[in-house]
Amino acid sequence: MTADSDGVSQVAIVLGTRPEIIKCAPLIKACDRRGVDCLLVHTGQHYSEDLDQVFFDQLELPTPDYNLEVGSRSHGEQTGRMLEGIEDVLDEHVPDVVLVQGDTNSTLAGALAAAKSNIDVGHVEAGLRSFDREMPEETNRVVTDHISDYLFPPTEETKGYLERESVSGEIVVAGNTVVDSLYEYRDLATEKSQILSTLGLTEDDFYLLTAHRAENVDDRDSFAQLLDGVSRFAAQTDREVVYPIHPRAQSRLDEFGLTLPEEIRTVEPLDFLDFLRLEAAASLVFTDSGGVQEETCILGTPCVTLRYTTERPETAYVGANCLAGLDPDDVVEAASTMLGKHADWDVPFGDGHAAERILDTLAAGAEPETAEVPK
Ligand code: UD1
Ligand code: UDP
């Protein structure tokens, strides 16, 4: 199953969550520039204004052609409902190729619906592996990679994982579309965002925290440990921590009756420009997010990852990220090492033209040798 050499006239993009909207934006815009019809299918996995619509507005994206409004459910029910809805859309439109991005339930459902409908699937950000099958995202990535016809790993490292697993699709190292997005918006964020003054923060004098991953926040002890390590380091260094809190984490905090340490201030989830401004201005970022590990590396802010594994090891290899786990002593040690680190590392995720490279590949019917990303 590969597109013929006449290229593609219609690409369907299936997305459903905040990071997918941000990382698919360059693809949607590249389709528009080339006159390729882009059928946009939103699963409705994220639906709160501040995880969803705010990004469509700020990144100037078209309203999705379909919103399946699947909402929050158990993994099986959520994925199953998406599958049904996407299949109906694909039956009606029969696009040349379906693109999915990342590792969410929406990613898996989009890929599976396309594969079952005998339509080519392209996986953007293929080949990432944490080697931790307890993470729902790892299952989603592995299955998606093995049913994809085109695989777009961001780096040579991730391409290597795909080759070792003998995936059957065409592999093209494309870079990560998050670089495309950041190169487009980082200067605008510095110019336009007022978030530092709104929150009363001074550049290079605060820490940023994001934590939403199920394995961290759905377990009371793990969540408490995570907050303890970060707040201890903040107290030692006399700095405040700003935590734009994901709704999953906020519900768990309420449910567990956890009291936030005084060093940590939660705020509502931020729009893209405000969040980029904080990432760039923070002296250190603590996170369990995949996208935030990449973005801090690109923006030159040292990062401490509050997990035991990462599927973005390139960020650690270049010296931008330290994998600390959750033990408070380890978090404090990692933060001490990373604080003040000079951002002289190379960005390992490509040159900001990933979306163009992906569409070039689809148009050519996958010719990897014409599409290698420069280091
Ligand atoms: C999902 C992805 C995760 C990704 C994250 C990005 C899966 C398995 N997980 O996790 O990989 O890192 O998105 O943010 O696909 N909620 C709202 N409003 C919303 C959406 C969710 O309040 O718009 C709340 C609901 O209480 C819901 C909970 O957040 O139960 C979790 O949402 P869900 O989409 O299941 O997973 P995420 O934690 O967002
Ligand atoms: N992000 C944002 N506002 C926030 C927190 C994150 O715009 O308050 C953006 C961030 O810049 C990145 C993406 O959301 O592009 C990361 O999403 P998330 O951490 O939810 O998911 P993950 O990357 O872990 O899948």
Coordinates of C-alpha atoms and ligand atoms in Angstrom, one line a residue:
M1 CA 0.0 0.0 0.0
T2 CA 1.8 3.1 -1.2
A3 CA 0.5 6.2 -3.0
D4 CA 1.4 6.2 -6.7
S5 CA 3.9 8.5 -8.2
D6 CA 1.2 11.0 -9.2
G7 CA 1.2 12.0 -5.5
V8 CA -1.8 12.7 -3.4
S9 CA -4.8 15.0 -3.9
Q10 CA -6.4 14.5 -0.5
V11 CA -4.8 13.9 2.9
A12 CA -6.8 13.2 6.0
I13 CA -5.3 14.3 9.3
V14 CA -6.8 12.7 12.4
L15 CA -6.0 14.5 15.7
G16 CA -7.6 14.7 19.1
T17 CA -5.4 16.3 21.8
R18 CA -3.4 19.4 22.6
P19 CA 0.0 18.2 21.5
E20 CA -1.5 16.7 18.3
I21 CA -3.0 20.1 17.3
I22 CA 0.3 21.9 17.9
K23 CA 2.4 19.3 16.0
C24 CA -0.1 18.8 13.1
A25 CA -0.5 22.6 12.6
P26 CA 2.6 22.7 10.3
L27 CA 1.2 19.8 8.2
I28 CA -2.2 21.5 7.8
K29 CA -0.6 24.7 6.7
A30 CA 1.8 22.9 4.3
C31 CA -1.2 21.2 2.7
D32 CA -2.8 24.6 2.3
R33 CA 0.3 26.1 0.6
R34 CA 0.5 23.2 -1.8
G35 CA -3.2 23.1 -2.7
V36 CA -3.5 19.6 -1.3
D37 CA -7.0 19.0 0.1
C38 CA -6.8 18.4 3.8
L39 CA -9.6 16.6 5.5
L40 CA -9.4 17.4 9.2
V41 CA -10.9 14.9 11.6
H42 CA -11.0 15.8 15.3
T43 CA -11.8 12.9 17.6
G44 CA -12.9 15.1 20.4
Q45 CA -10.5 13.4 22.9
H46 CA -9.7 16.9 24.2
Y47 CA -12.6 19.3 24.3
S48 CA -12.1 21.9 27.1
E49 CA -11.5 25.3 25.5
D50 CA -8.0 25.6 27.0
L51 CA -6.8 22.2 25.7
D52 CA -8.5 22.5 22.3
Q53 CA -10.2 25.6 20.7
V54 CA -7.6 28.0 22.0
F55 CA -4.9 26.3 19.8
F56 CA -7.1 26.4 16.7
D57 CA -7.6 30.1 17.2
Q58 CA -4.0 31.0 18.0
L59 CA -2.4 28.9 15.3
E60 CA -5.0 30.0 12.8
L61 CA -6.2 26.6 11.9
P62 CA -9.4 25.8 10.0
T63 CA -12.3 24.3 11.9
P64 CA -12.2 20.5 11.6
D65 CA -14.4 19.0 8.9
Y66 CA -15.6 16.5 11.5
N67 CA -15.5 16.5 15.3
L68 CA -16.5 13.1 16.6
E69 CA -17.0 14.5 20.1
V70 CA -15.9 11.2 21.7
G71 CA -14.8 12.9 25.0
S72 CA -13.3 11.3 28.1
R73 CA -13.9 7.6 28.5
S74 CA -12.1 4.4 29.4
H75 CA -9.3 3.5 26.9
G76 CA -11.3 0.8 25.2
E77 CA -14.5 2.7 24.9
Q78 CA -12.8 5.9 23.8
T79 CA -10.7 4.2 21.2
G80 CA -13.6 2.1 20.0
R81 CA -15.9 5.0 19.5
M82 CA -13.2 6.9 17.6
L83 CA -12.7 3.9 15.4
E84 CA -16.3 3.7 14.4
G85 CA -16.5 7.5 13.7
I86 CA -13.3 7.7 11.7
E87 CA -14.3 4.6 9.6
D88 CA -17.5 6.4 8.6
V89 CA -15.6 9.5 7.5
L90 CA -13.1 7.5 5.6
D91 CA -15.8 5.4 3.9
E92 CA -17.4 8.6 2.7
H93 CA -14.2 10.5 1.5
V94 CA -11.6 7.8 0.7
P95 CA -8.6 10.1 1.1
D96 CA -5.2 9.0 -0.5
V97 CA -3.5 8.8 2.8
V98 CA -4.4 9.3 6.5
L99 CA -1.8 11.1 8.7
V100 CA -1.7 10.6 12.4
Q101 CA 0.8 12.1 14.9
G102 CA 2.3 10.9 18.1
D103 CA 1.0 8.3 20.6
T104 CA -2.4 9.0 21.9
N105 CA -5.6 7.0 21.7
S106 CA -6.6 9.3 18.8
T107 CA -3.4 8.4 17.0
L108 CA -4.1 4.7 17.3
A109 CA -7.7 5.0 16.3
G110 CA -6.9 7.0 13.2
A111 CA -4.2 4.6 12.1
L112 CA -6.3 1.5 12.8
A113 CA -9.4 2.9 11.0
A114 CA -7.3 3.7 7.9
A115 CA -5.5 0.4 7.8
K116 CA -8.8 -1.5 8.2
S117 CA -10.3 0.6 5.3
N118 CA -7.2 -0.2 3.2
I119 CA -6.1 3.4 3.1
D120 CA -2.4 4.3 3.4
V121 CA -1.4 5.5 6.9
G122 CA 1.5 7.9 7.6
H123 CA 2.8 8.0 11.2
V124 CA 4.3 11.4 12.1
E125 CA 6.8 11.0 15.0
A126 CA 7.2 7.3 14.5
G127 CA 9.7 5.1 16.2
L128 CA 9.7 6.6 19.7
R129 CA 10.1 4.0 22.4
S130 CA 10.1 4.2 26.2
F131 CA 10.3 0.4 26.4
D132 CA 7.7 0.7 29.2
R133 CA 4.6 -1.2 28.1
E134 CA 2.7 0.0 31.1
M135 CA 2.4 3.4 29.5
P136 CA -0.7 3.4 27.3
E137 CA 1.3 5.6 24.9
E138 CA 3.9 2.9 24.3
T139 CA 1.2 0.5 23.1
N140 CA -0.3 3.1 20.9
R141 CA 3.1 3.9 19.3
V142 CA 4.1 0.3 18.7
V143 CA 0.8 -0.7 17.1
T144 CA 0.6 2.4 15.0
D145 CA 4.2 1.9 13.7
H146 CA 3.5 -1.6 12.7
I147 CA 0.3 -0.8 10.7
S148 CA 1.7 2.3 9.0
D149 CA 2.7 2.5 5.4
Y150 CA 4.9 5.6 5.8
L151 CA 6.9 6.1 9.0
F152 CA 8.3 9.6 9.8
P153 CA 10.7 9.2 12.7
P154 CA 12.1 12.5 13.9
T155 CA 15.7 11.3 14.3
E156 CA 18.2 8.6 13.2
E157 CA 17.9 7.1 16.7
T158 CA 14.1 6.5 16.3
K159 CA 14.7 5.2 12.7
G160 CA 17.0 2.6 14.2
Y161 CA 14.3 1.3 16.6
L162 CA 11.9 0.9 13.6
E163 CA 14.5 -1.0 11.6
R164 CA 15.2 -3.3 14.5
E165 CA 11.5 -4.1 14.8
S166 CA 11.4 -4.7 11.0
V167 CA 8.3 -2.5 10.4
S168 CA 6.9 -3.0 6.9
G169 CA 6.3 0.7 5.8
E170 CA 8.7 3.1 4.2
I171 CA 10.9 4.9 6.7
V172 CA 11.8 8.6 6.1
V173 CA 13.6 10.6 8.8
A174 CA 11.8 13.9 8.7
G175 CA 12.7 15.8 11.8
N176 CA 9.9 16.7 14.3
T177 CA 7.1 19.1 13.3
V178 CA 7.4 20.6 16.8
V179 CA 10.5 22.4 15.5
D180 CA 8.5 23.8 12.6
S181 CA 5.9 25.1 15.1
L182 CA 8.5 26.6 17.5
Y183 CA 10.4 28.3 14.7
E184 CA 7.2 29.9 13.6
Y185 CA 5.9 31.0 17.0
R186 CA 8.8 31.6 19.4
D187 CA 9.6 35.1 18.4
L188 CA 5.9 36.0 18.3
A189 CA 5.7 34.6 21.9
T190 CA 8.5 36.9 23.1
E191 CA 7.0 39.9 21.3
K192 CA 3.3 39.4 22.2
S193 CA 2.9 37.4 25.4
Q194 CA 2.3 39.3 28.5
I195 CA 2.3 36.3 30.7
L196 CA 5.4 37.2 32.8
S197 CA 3.8 40.5 33.9
T198 CA 0.4 38.9 34.3
L199 CA 1.8 36.3 36.7
G200 CA 4.3 38.8 38.3
L201 CA 7.3 36.7 37.2
T202 CA 10.9 37.9 36.3
E203 CA 12.8 36.3 33.5
D204 CA 15.2 33.6 34.7
D205 CA 14.0 33.8 38.2
F206 CA 11.3 31.0 38.4
Y207 CA 10.8 27.4 37.5
L208 CA 8.1 25.9 35.3
L209 CA 6.4 22.6 36.1
T210 CA 4.1 20.4 34.0
A211 CA 2.9 17.0 35.2
H212 CA -0.1 15.1 33.8
R213 CA 1.1 11.6 32.9
A214 CA -1.2 8.9 34.2
E215 CA 1.5 6.9 35.9
N216 CA 2.6 10.0 37.9
V217 CA -0.7 11.8 38.8
D218 CA -3.1 8.9 39.0
D219 CA -1.2 7.4 41.9
R220 CA -1.4 9.4 45.2
D221 CA 2.1 8.5 46.5
S222 CA 3.8 9.2 43.1
F223 CA 2.1 12.5 42.7
A224 CA 3.0 13.6 46.3
Q225 CA 6.6 12.5 45.7
L226 CA 6.8 14.5 42.5
L227 CA 5.5 17.7 44.2
D228 CA 7.8 17.1 47.2
G229 CA 11.0 16.9 45.1
V230 CA 10.2 20.0 43.0
S231 CA 9.2 22.1 46.0
R232 CA 12.2 21.1 48.0
F233 CA 14.5 22.3 45.2
A234 CA 12.5 25.5 44.9
A235 CA 12.7 26.1 48.7
Q236 CA 16.5 25.5 48.7
T237 CA 17.1 27.9 45.8
D238 CA 14.4 30.4 46.9
R239 CA 12.5 30.4 43.7
E240 CA 8.8 30.0 42.9
V241 CA 7.4 27.2 40.7
V242 CA 4.6 27.9 38.2
Y243 CA 2.4 24.9 37.3
P244 CA -0.1 25.2 34.5
I245 CA -2.2 22.3 35.5
H246 CA -3.7 19.7 33.1
P247 CA -7.3 18.8 34.1
R248 CA -6.4 15.2 34.7
A249 CA -3.8 16.4 37.4
Q250 CA -6.2 18.9 38.9
S251 CA -8.9 16.2 39.3
R252 CA -6.4 13.9 41.0
L253 CA -5.2 16.6 43.3
D254 CA -8.8 17.3 44.4
E255 CA -9.6 13.6 44.7
F256 CA -6.5 12.7 46.7
G257 CA -6.9 15.8 48.9
L258 CA -3.3 16.7 48.3
T259 CA -2.2 20.1 49.5
L260 CA 0.2 21.9 47.2
P261 CA 3.5 23.0 48.8
E262 CA 3.7 26.8 49.1
E263 CA 6.5 27.0 46.6
I264 CA 4.2 25.7 43.8
R265 CA 1.6 27.9 42.2
T266 CA -1.0 26.3 39.9
V267 CA -2.5 28.3 37.0
E268 CA -5.0 27.2 34.3
P269 CA -3.6 25.5 31.2
L270 CA -2.0 28.3 29.1
D271 CA -2.3 29.1 25.4
F272 CA 0.6 28.2 23.1
L273 CA 2.3 31.7 23.1
D274 CA 2.1 32.2 26.8
F275 CA 3.4 28.7 27.5
L276 CA 6.3 29.1 25.0
R277 CA 7.2 32.4 26.7
L278 CA 7.3 30.7 30.2
E279 CA 9.3 27.8 28.8
A280 CA 11.9 30.2 27.3
A281 CA 12.0 32.5 30.4
A282 CA 12.2 29.8 33.1
S283 CA 15.6 29.1 34.6
L284 CA 14.6 25.4 34.7
V285 CA 11.7 23.3 33.6
F286 CA 10.4 20.2 35.5
T287 CA 8.1 18.0 33.4
D288 CA 6.7 14.6 32.5
S289 CA 5.5 15.8 29.2
G290 CA 6.9 14.5 25.9
G291 CA 6.5 17.7 24.0
V292 CA 7.9 19.8 26.8
Q293 CA 11.1 17.8 26.8
E294 CA 11.5 18.6 23.1
E295 CA 10.5 22.2 23.3
T296 CA 12.9 23.1 26.2
C297 CA 15.7 21.5 24.3
I298 CA 14.9 23.6 21.2
L299 CA 14.4 26.8 23.2
G300 CA 17.6 26.3 25.2
T301 CA 16.1 25.9 28.7
P302 CA 17.5 23.1 30.9
C303 CA 15.0 20.4 31.7
V304 CA 14.5 17.8 34.5
T305 CA 12.2 14.9 33.5
L306 CA 10.1 13.5 36.3
R307 CA 10.0 10.0 34.9
Y308 CA 12.1 6.8 35.0
T309 CA 12.1 6.4 31.2
T310 CA 12.0 8.7 28.2
E311 CA 11.2 8.1 24.6
R312 CA 13.1 11.3 23.8
P313 CA 16.7 10.2 24.9
E314 CA 18.2 12.6 22.3
T315 CA 17.4 15.5 24.6
A316 CA 19.6 13.9 27.3
Y317 CA 22.3 12.9 24.9
V318 CA 22.8 16.5 23.9
G319 CA 22.8 17.6 27.5
A320 CA 19.5 19.5 27.6
N321 CA 17.6 17.1 29.8
C322 CA 18.2 15.0 32.9
L323 CA 16.0 11.9 33.6
A324 CA 15.5 12.1 37.4
G325 CA 12.6 9.8 38.2
L326 CA 10.4 10.8 41.2
D327 CA 12.6 10.3 44.3
P328 CA 12.9 13.7 45.8
D329 CA 16.6 13.4 46.5
D330 CA 17.2 12.4 42.9
V331 CA 15.1 15.3 41.7
V332 CA 17.0 17.8 43.8
E333 CA 20.3 16.4 42.6
A334 CA 19.3 16.5 38.9
A335 CA 17.9 20.0 39.3
S336 CA 21.2 21.2 40.9
T337 CA 23.1 19.7 38.0
M338 CA 20.9 21.3 35.3
L339 CA 20.3 24.7 36.8
G340 CA 22.4 27.3 35.1
K341 CA 23.5 24.9 32.4
H342 CA 24.7 26.8 29.3
A343 CA 22.5 26.0 26.4
D344 CA 25.2 25.2 23.8
W345 CA 23.7 22.0 22.6
D346 CA 22.6 21.1 19.1
V347 CA 18.9 20.6 18.5
P348 CA 18.5 17.0 17.5
F349 CA 15.0 17.2 16.0
G350 CA 15.6 18.6 12.5
D351 CA 15.7 21.9 10.8
G352 CA 12.1 23.2 11.0
H353 CA 11.0 21.8 7.6
A354 CA 9.6 18.4 8.8
A355 CA 6.1 19.1 7.4
E356 CA 7.4 20.0 3.9
R357 CA 9.6 16.9 4.0
I358 CA 6.6 14.7 4.9
L359 CA 4.4 16.1 2.1
D360 CA 7.3 15.7 -0.4
T361 CA 7.5 12.1 0.6
L362 CA 3.8 11.5 0.1
A363 CA 3.8 13.3 -3.2
A364 CA 6.7 11.2 -4.4
G365 CA 5.2 7.9 -3.2
A366 CA 7.9 7.5 -0.6
E367 CA 11.4 7.8 -1.9
P368 CA 13.5 7.9 1.3
E369 CA 16.8 8.9 -0.3
T370 CA 15.3 12.2 -1.5
A371 CA 14.0 13.1 1.9
E372 CA 16.8 12.7 4.5
V373 CA 16.8 15.4 7.1
P374 CA 20.0 17.3 7.6
K375 CA 21.6 16.9 11.0
Ligands
UD1_1 C1 -3.9 12.3 26.7 C2 -2.9 11.3 26.1 C3 -1.5 11.6 26.5 C4 -1.1 13.0 26.2 C5 -2.1 14.0 26.7 C6 -1.8 15.4 26.2 C7 -3.8 9.0 25.8 C8 -3.8 7.6 26.3 N1 -3.3 9.9 26.5 O1 -3.8 12.2 28.1 O2 -0.6 10.7 25.9 O3 0.1 13.3 26.7 O4 -3.4 13.6 26.2 O5 -2.3 16.3 27.0 O6 -4.3 9.2 24.7 N2 -10.1 16.2 30.5 C9 -10.7 17.5 30.5 N3 -10.8 18.1 29.4 C10 -10.4 17.7 28.2 C11 -9.8 16.4 28.1 C12 -9.6 15.7 29.3 O7 -11.1 17.9 31.6 O8 -10.6 18.4 27.2 C13 -9.9 15.5 31.7 C14 -11.0 14.4 32.0 O9 -11.2 14.4 33.4 C15 -10.3 13.2 31.5 C16 -8.8 13.4 31.9 O10 -8.6 14.8 31.7 O11 -10.8 12.0 32.1 C17 -7.9 12.6 31.0 O12 -8.1 12.9 29.6 P1 -7.6 11.8 28.5 O13 -7.8 12.4 27.1 O14 -8.2 10.5 28.7 O15 -6.1 11.7 28.8 P2 -4.9 12.8 29.0 O16 -4.4 12.7 30.4 O17 -5.4 14.1 28.5
UDP2 N1 1.3 23.4 26.3 C1 0.5 24.6 26.3 N2 0.0 25.1 27.4 C2 0.2 24.5 28.6 C3 1.0 23.3 28.7 C4 1.5 22.7 27.5 O1 0.4 25.1 25.2 O2 -0.3 25.0 29.6 C5 1.8 22.8 25.1 C6 3.3 22.7 25.0 O3 3.9 23.8 24.5 C7 3.5 21.5 24.1 C8 2.3 20.6 24.4 O4 1.3 21.5 25.0 O5 3.5 21.8 22.8 C9 2.6 19.5 25.2 O6 1.4 18.8 25.5 P1 1.2 17.8 26.7 O7 2.3 18.0 27.7 O8 -0.2 17.9 27.2 O9 1.3 16.4 26.0 P2 2.5 15.4 25.7 O10 3.5 16.2 24.8 O11 3.1 14.9 26.9 O12 1.9 14.3 24.9

